[in-house]
XYZ file of C-alpha atoms in Angstrom:
455
model
C -34.826 10.638 32.749
C -35.841 7.088 33.360
C -33.073 4.742 32.065
C -35.732 2.267 30.619
C -37.081 5.101 28.432
C -33.615 6.045 27.279
C -32.801 2.544 26.465
C -36.088 2.362 24.441
C -35.175 5.383 22.520
C -31.606 4.000 21.844
C -33.026 0.699 20.847
C -35.550 2.315 18.372
C -32.797 4.459 17.003
C -30.474 1.549 16.336
C -33.284 -0.648 15.099
C -34.265 2.007 12.487
C -30.906 1.567 10.945
C -31.838 -1.872 9.686
C -34.250 -0.273 7.252
C -31.493 1.912 5.718
C -31.234 2.436 1.895
C -28.839 4.287 -0.304
C -28.225 7.746 0.790
C -28.536 10.981 -1.409
C -26.944 13.179 1.091
C -23.804 12.912 3.176
C -24.834 15.971 5.144
C -28.068 17.759 6.111
C -28.376 21.239 7.480
C -31.889 22.055 8.787
C -32.598 25.669 9.153
C -35.539 26.752 11.236
C -36.899 30.231 11.393
C -38.958 30.099 14.639
C -42.454 31.643 13.778
C -41.386 32.577 10.243
C -44.685 32.124 8.575
C -45.524 33.232 4.988
C -46.307 36.777 6.044
C -43.012 37.067 7.965
C -41.252 35.776 4.920
C -42.899 38.300 2.553
C -42.178 41.125 5.025
C -38.633 40.060 5.375
C -38.220 39.959 1.577
C -39.689 43.382 1.277
C -37.529 44.704 4.106
C -34.241 43.115 2.802
C -34.582 43.296 -0.978
C -37.840 44.736 -1.932
C -40.728 43.422 -4.118
C -38.825 42.089 -7.007
C -35.851 40.450 -4.981
C -35.564 37.148 -3.202
C -34.193 36.058 0.032
C -31.372 33.618 -0.168
C -33.583 30.739 1.076
C -36.066 31.611 -1.725
C -33.296 31.032 -4.300
C -33.338 27.382 -3.352
C -34.762 25.396 -6.171
C -37.342 23.213 -4.279
C -40.280 24.386 -2.170
C -43.198 22.878 -0.299
C -46.096 24.017 1.905
C -46.073 22.429 5.432
C -49.118 21.813 7.652
C -48.167 22.395 11.328
C -51.100 21.455 13.542
C -50.157 19.341 16.738
C -51.671 16.158 18.127
C -54.170 18.087 20.208
C -54.394 21.599 18.700
C -55.073 23.316 15.373
C -52.311 26.034 16.370
C -49.158 24.363 17.543
C -46.393 25.620 19.799
C -42.638 25.095 19.074
C -42.182 21.986 21.005
C -44.530 19.422 19.042
C -43.994 21.216 15.685
C -40.150 21.007 15.813
C -40.384 17.459 17.297
C -42.480 16.431 14.200
C -39.629 17.466 12.042
C -37.062 15.634 14.130
C -39.153 12.469 14.939
C -41.977 12.205 12.424
C -44.392 11.856 15.284
C -47.491 14.116 16.086
C -47.496 15.187 19.802
C -49.322 17.307 22.260
C -48.547 20.891 22.644
C -45.520 21.537 25.107
C -44.220 17.957 24.559
C -40.800 17.246 23.091
C -39.810 14.110 21.093
C -42.176 11.704 23.015
C -45.072 9.415 21.886
C -48.363 10.896 20.878
C -50.027 9.708 24.195
C -47.633 11.652 26.346
C -49.368 14.314 28.604
C -47.786 17.796 28.970
C -47.009 18.047 32.746
C -45.320 21.319 33.690
C -42.235 21.357 35.980
C -42.423 22.711 39.583
C -40.433 25.473 41.036
C -37.285 24.463 43.202
C -36.193 26.150 46.410
C -34.925 29.088 44.397
C -38.095 29.663 42.503
C -36.820 28.345 39.312
C -38.585 25.417 37.227
C -36.132 23.085 38.357
C -38.364 20.069 39.406
C -39.058 17.798 36.500
C -42.696 16.178 36.824
C -42.260 13.862 33.850
C -42.694 10.275 34.935
C -41.803 6.809 33.529
C -45.460 6.114 32.876
C -46.090 9.011 30.779
C -45.238 8.304 27.248
C -42.249 6.900 25.503
C -39.209 8.702 23.877
C -39.204 8.401 19.975
C -35.924 8.655 18.033
C -34.878 11.981 16.566
C -33.075 12.458 13.198
C -30.114 13.823 15.149
C -29.820 10.501 17.224
C -30.219 8.265 14.104
C -27.473 10.323 12.477
C -25.113 9.878 15.408
C -25.912 6.084 15.548
C -24.788 5.875 11.840
C -21.533 7.492 12.665
C -22.013 11.084 11.615
C -21.277 14.027 13.587
C -24.297 16.241 14.813
C -24.865 19.608 15.980
C -27.541 22.265 17.204
C -27.168 26.066 16.935
C -29.614 28.515 18.087
C -30.134 32.239 19.122
C -32.429 31.204 21.891
C -31.518 29.329 25.190
C -29.925 26.008 24.178
C -32.672 24.195 26.113
C -35.509 25.976 24.322
C -38.124 23.902 22.513
C -36.592 23.886 18.990
C -32.957 22.837 19.836
C -34.164 20.638 22.650
C -36.251 18.670 20.079
C -33.084 17.526 18.422
C -31.363 15.912 21.582
C -33.889 15.603 24.259
C -37.127 13.798 25.286
C -39.453 15.535 27.685
C -43.059 15.737 28.646
C -42.904 19.600 28.946
C -40.611 22.061 27.255
C -40.340 24.239 30.345
C -38.290 21.506 32.200
C -35.168 23.269 30.963
C -32.871 22.010 33.622
C -33.731 18.429 32.930
C -33.306 18.954 29.249
C -29.742 20.195 29.716
C -28.911 16.938 31.703
C -29.762 14.893 28.756
C -26.833 16.472 26.628
C -24.060 15.435 29.165
C -22.446 12.150 28.475
C -22.001 10.038 31.531
C -23.965 12.268 33.820
C -27.278 11.661 35.699
C -30.133 12.045 33.191
C -27.946 11.529 29.979
C -29.755 10.587 26.919
C -27.963 7.418 25.931
C -29.237 7.501 22.278
C -26.729 10.399 21.699
C -23.762 7.984 21.892
C -20.723 10.127 22.978
C -22.827 13.229 22.780
C -23.819 15.974 20.570
C -20.705 17.367 18.824
C -21.566 20.926 18.631
C -23.935 22.760 20.990
C -24.364 26.573 20.736
C -26.928 29.082 22.061
C -27.834 30.946 25.235
C -29.050 30.261 28.839
C -25.933 29.296 30.749
C -28.041 29.312 33.811
C -29.519 25.926 33.053
C -26.057 24.431 32.747
C -24.404 25.821 35.907
C -25.048 26.036 39.672
C -27.453 28.459 41.166
C -26.098 32.057 41.726
C -27.835 34.524 43.904
C -26.527 37.375 41.879
C -28.578 36.536 38.936
C -31.302 34.388 40.723
C -30.675 31.641 38.002
C -28.961 28.382 37.944
C -29.285 24.814 38.972
C -30.523 23.932 42.442
C -28.741 20.643 42.417
C -25.278 22.273 42.316
C -24.275 20.516 39.106
C -21.884 22.428 36.779
C -22.877 20.740 33.378
C -20.210 22.887 31.669
C -17.571 21.403 33.748
C -19.024 17.878 33.350
C -19.028 18.361 29.514
C -15.352 19.734 29.849
C -14.427 16.525 31.501
C -15.873 14.567 28.319
C -13.649 16.628 26.013
C -15.817 19.543 25.233
C -14.320 22.981 24.765
C -16.491 25.522 26.709
C -16.761 28.947 25.054
C -18.690 32.025 26.165
C -17.598 34.732 23.655
C -17.376 35.468 19.969
C -13.532 35.650 20.153
C -13.207 32.333 22.085
C -15.475 30.695 19.507
C -13.283 31.911 16.629
C -10.304 30.097 18.291
C -11.873 26.669 18.099
C -10.426 24.552 15.341
C -11.437 21.012 15.972
C -13.237 18.773 18.501
C -16.471 18.969 20.426
C -17.686 22.582 21.597
C -20.327 23.823 24.019
C -20.961 27.550 23.347
C -23.209 29.380 25.794
C -23.222 32.978 24.854
C -25.631 34.585 27.398
C -25.530 33.952 31.244
C -29.305 34.012 31.500
C -31.948 33.666 28.881
C -31.510 34.041 25.031
C -29.035 35.759 22.823
C -29.632 39.554 22.002
C -31.810 40.211 19.006
C -29.581 40.938 15.993
C -30.556 44.568 16.044
C -29.315 44.909 19.619
C -26.273 42.663 18.905
C -25.258 44.972 16.090
C -25.903 48.148 18.171
C -23.464 47.071 20.802
C -20.646 47.389 18.306
C -17.264 46.810 19.842
C -19.016 45.964 23.102
C -20.578 42.953 21.533
C -19.443 39.619 22.783
C -22.026 37.418 21.124
C -21.367 35.609 17.687
C -23.738 36.094 14.866
C -25.909 33.323 13.649
C -23.849 33.278 10.604
C -20.520 33.061 12.505
C -22.055 30.082 14.692
C -23.341 28.381 11.538
C -19.885 28.769 9.715
C -18.020 27.373 12.825
C -20.508 24.441 13.301
C -20.013 23.521 9.606
C -16.206 23.616 9.916
C -16.205 21.379 12.945
C -18.782 18.882 11.888
C -17.395 18.602 8.299
C -14.221 17.055 9.690
C -15.991 13.771 10.050
C -15.642 11.832 6.757
C -18.928 10.151 7.374
C -20.814 13.390 7.242
C -23.056 15.333 9.731
C -26.449 16.617 10.598
C -26.748 20.230 11.779
C -29.920 22.080 12.961
C -29.685 25.926 12.948
C -32.433 27.991 14.488
C -33.209 31.782 14.191
C -35.179 31.445 17.318
C -35.720 35.178 18.235
C -37.920 35.842 15.174
C -40.771 34.210 17.246
C -39.900 36.245 20.440
C -40.185 39.610 18.615
C -43.464 38.585 17.061
C -44.846 37.676 20.428
C -43.947 41.208 21.442
C -45.448 42.740 18.282
C -42.101 44.329 17.385
C -41.863 43.734 13.726
C -38.593 45.406 13.175
C -36.686 43.084 15.424
C -38.540 40.033 14.070
C -37.552 41.071 10.455
C -33.950 41.855 11.482
C -33.576 38.459 12.935
C -35.094 36.822 9.969
C -32.593 38.529 7.828
C -29.956 37.218 9.997
C -31.229 33.598 9.388
C -31.157 34.312 5.625
C -27.566 35.413 5.916
C -26.728 32.161 7.812
C -28.321 30.273 4.884
C -26.031 32.201 2.558
C -23.072 31.405 4.662
C -23.831 27.744 4.629
C -24.398 27.666 0.769
C -20.840 29.307 0.423
C -19.270 26.593 2.489
C -20.863 23.275 1.371
C -20.935 21.212 -1.861
C -24.683 20.771 -2.740
C -23.823 17.473 -4.620
C -23.522 15.805 -1.113
C -25.146 18.184 1.232
C -28.971 18.832 1.454
C -30.129 22.207 2.828
C -33.630 22.673 4.027
C -35.099 25.963 5.324
C -38.509 26.114 7.106
C -40.583 27.279 10.005
C -42.011 25.489 12.839
C -45.311 27.531 12.905
C -46.924 30.614 11.819
C -47.908 33.984 13.640
C -50.756 36.422 13.299
C -48.827 39.293 11.527
C -50.473 40.346 8.301
C -49.706 42.810 5.542
C -52.251 45.575 5.514
C -53.677 48.172 3.186
C -52.553 49.032 -0.346
C -49.119 50.560 -0.071
C -47.369 51.931 -3.079
C -44.519 49.639 -4.436
C -41.348 50.552 -2.831
C -43.080 51.952 0.358
C -40.934 50.610 3.394
C -42.779 47.622 4.964
C -42.432 48.943 8.357
C -43.754 52.413 7.421
C -47.269 53.776 7.333
C -49.363 52.724 4.421
C -48.691 55.305 1.683
C -49.590 56.319 -1.910
C -47.002 56.859 -4.589
C -47.027 60.554 -3.864
C -46.110 60.015 -0.196
C -49.566 60.668 1.164
C -51.024 58.240 3.829
C -53.954 55.990 3.333
C -56.255 56.564 6.438
C -58.947 54.712 8.275
C -62.474 55.709 8.541
C -61.476 58.239 11.264
C -58.913 59.862 8.958
C -55.956 58.363 10.819
C -52.909 56.678 9.104
C -52.035 53.020 9.830
C -49.222 50.697 9.304
C -48.604 48.209 6.672
C -47.671 45.534 9.365
C -50.379 44.667 12.036
C -51.129 41.697 14.155
C -54.326 39.757 14.577
C -54.084 39.730 18.339
C -51.841 41.073 21.091
C -51.554 43.852 23.736
C -51.678 46.994 21.469
C -55.309 47.690 20.773
C -56.117 51.203 21.772
C -59.721 52.317 22.469
C -59.054 55.269 20.241
C -56.257 54.914 17.574
C -53.476 57.493 17.899
C -52.246 59.585 15.041
C -49.077 57.804 13.827
C -46.072 59.202 12.212
C -43.417 57.639 10.004
C -40.554 58.424 12.547
C -42.587 56.591 15.254
C -43.584 53.451 13.500
C -40.191 52.807 11.891
C -38.437 53.173 15.208
C -36.612 50.283 16.638
C -38.983 49.912 19.615
C -42.419 50.457 18.005
C -44.930 47.799 18.800
C -47.552 47.197 15.959
C -51.167 47.636 16.748
C -53.257 44.444 17.146
C -56.884 43.431 16.719
C -58.065 41.094 19.429
C -56.658 42.414 22.718
C -54.502 39.714 24.508
C -51.460 39.983 26.813
C -49.177 38.497 24.301
C -49.503 37.860 20.607
C -50.106 34.116 19.723
C -48.900 31.740 17.113
C -51.048 31.407 14.029
C -52.326 28.173 12.670
C -51.420 28.760 8.991
C -49.280 26.536 6.855
C -45.544 27.460 6.576
C -43.183 27.438 3.622
C -40.076 25.000 3.088
C -37.352 25.548 0.802
C -34.735 22.943 -0.153
C -31.701 22.582 -2.353
C -28.911 20.138 -2.879
C -28.596 16.312 -2.554
C -32.053 14.715 -2.129
C -33.989 18.045 -2.212
C -36.246 16.737 -5.007
C -38.276 14.865 -2.351
C -39.774 18.298 -1.112
C -42.764 19.420 -3.047
C -46.477 19.852 -2.720
C -48.288 20.152 0.495
C -46.856 18.041 3.329
C -47.717 17.356 7.042
C -44.710 18.305 9.186
C -44.182 14.717 10.192
C -43.352 13.873 6.548
C -40.337 16.167 6.642
C -38.659 13.788 9.053
C -39.074 10.747 6.688
C -37.581 12.779 3.837
C -34.624 13.924 5.766
C -34.047 10.360 6.935
C -34.397 9.011 3.478
C -31.933 11.619 2.109
C -29.384 10.416 4.692
C -30.066 6.812 4.021
C -30.899 6.247 7.648
């Protein structure tokens, strides 16, 4: 990254401290359910606890409705929507933590066929400070935990600045203190980093066709800076203090929770709850407090695939991570915020009887199905668009639609389901949570997090 731009971001971050006021919260944990729009929340509640129950996040006393449009689109992608939370700035789709005038310029493929050539230039926008950088500059510890690749849009929006979210190799460089491309606004670095996608951090390997064409081993560089590098659940459990880089998949994201659990004893990946607990244990050793972002990132991926079961299972895993955090922190000095970066097109369909499984066919109280105009049953959950629109609808069965791999039917036929443009929900509890109420633009969440921390 251009050093002038990095210095600009650092100057802005430090300059912002002059406006500091009394803090309500010593610590902030920001949970993001990627793509967890209102319908996904409702379906997750029905899936986990039924109509009359509440998810752990729904038990938090404060709530708000969040508008998510980006600088250039009614329907946002994850890069500018997450960056709005972390910077307070509207930016164009695909852009991460840069000024509103930044153009999204995709990376090019390197000699190995990977998107390893960063095409962001010094005259294309300016970095804007993130809440993580401001917290770090104030002496707090900071962390980012995700079930996606660690360089994916949501975690990247906490620690990097880039004109296109797909420039993952350049994003990884920004997290390495002392290395080429380091984001100097991070001070001595992000204290806790956990996720997947080790290929963006390690040299190219022909065996998996992934890795860095420049030959850099960022895991080794971080090790030289005092980081403990862990790749398994058991190794993470042994970490008791200090900085940590956890990369729990060689290539791409962590497993869906449904698949992680199915592996049983063969599983080597930590759960989102385990990563959250460890991050809190490590970051809370700093007497000045911490900022932690935790993302349930694969909720979104399953929705794009129109696989509702995996999406809901991952949303439950995020809710369990919220429960884990609530069991470990003191809400008199810690603010917990749970929200989503954007919506999806999934909807709840028909008039199912109370208690009918949300993944099942729409059924009456006597177990009979409600049918379409052709006399065929249909599922409670469907998508507004995606690949699964048959010219003639099949006759579905409960066993089929409640299977792990069933893909819900869709309306408009597209190659992949898209995000939705609807508002999302935010839940908050703890120190400073009273700020969150009403209908808010996503950019205002940043200001309220900053105020709560006194930055």
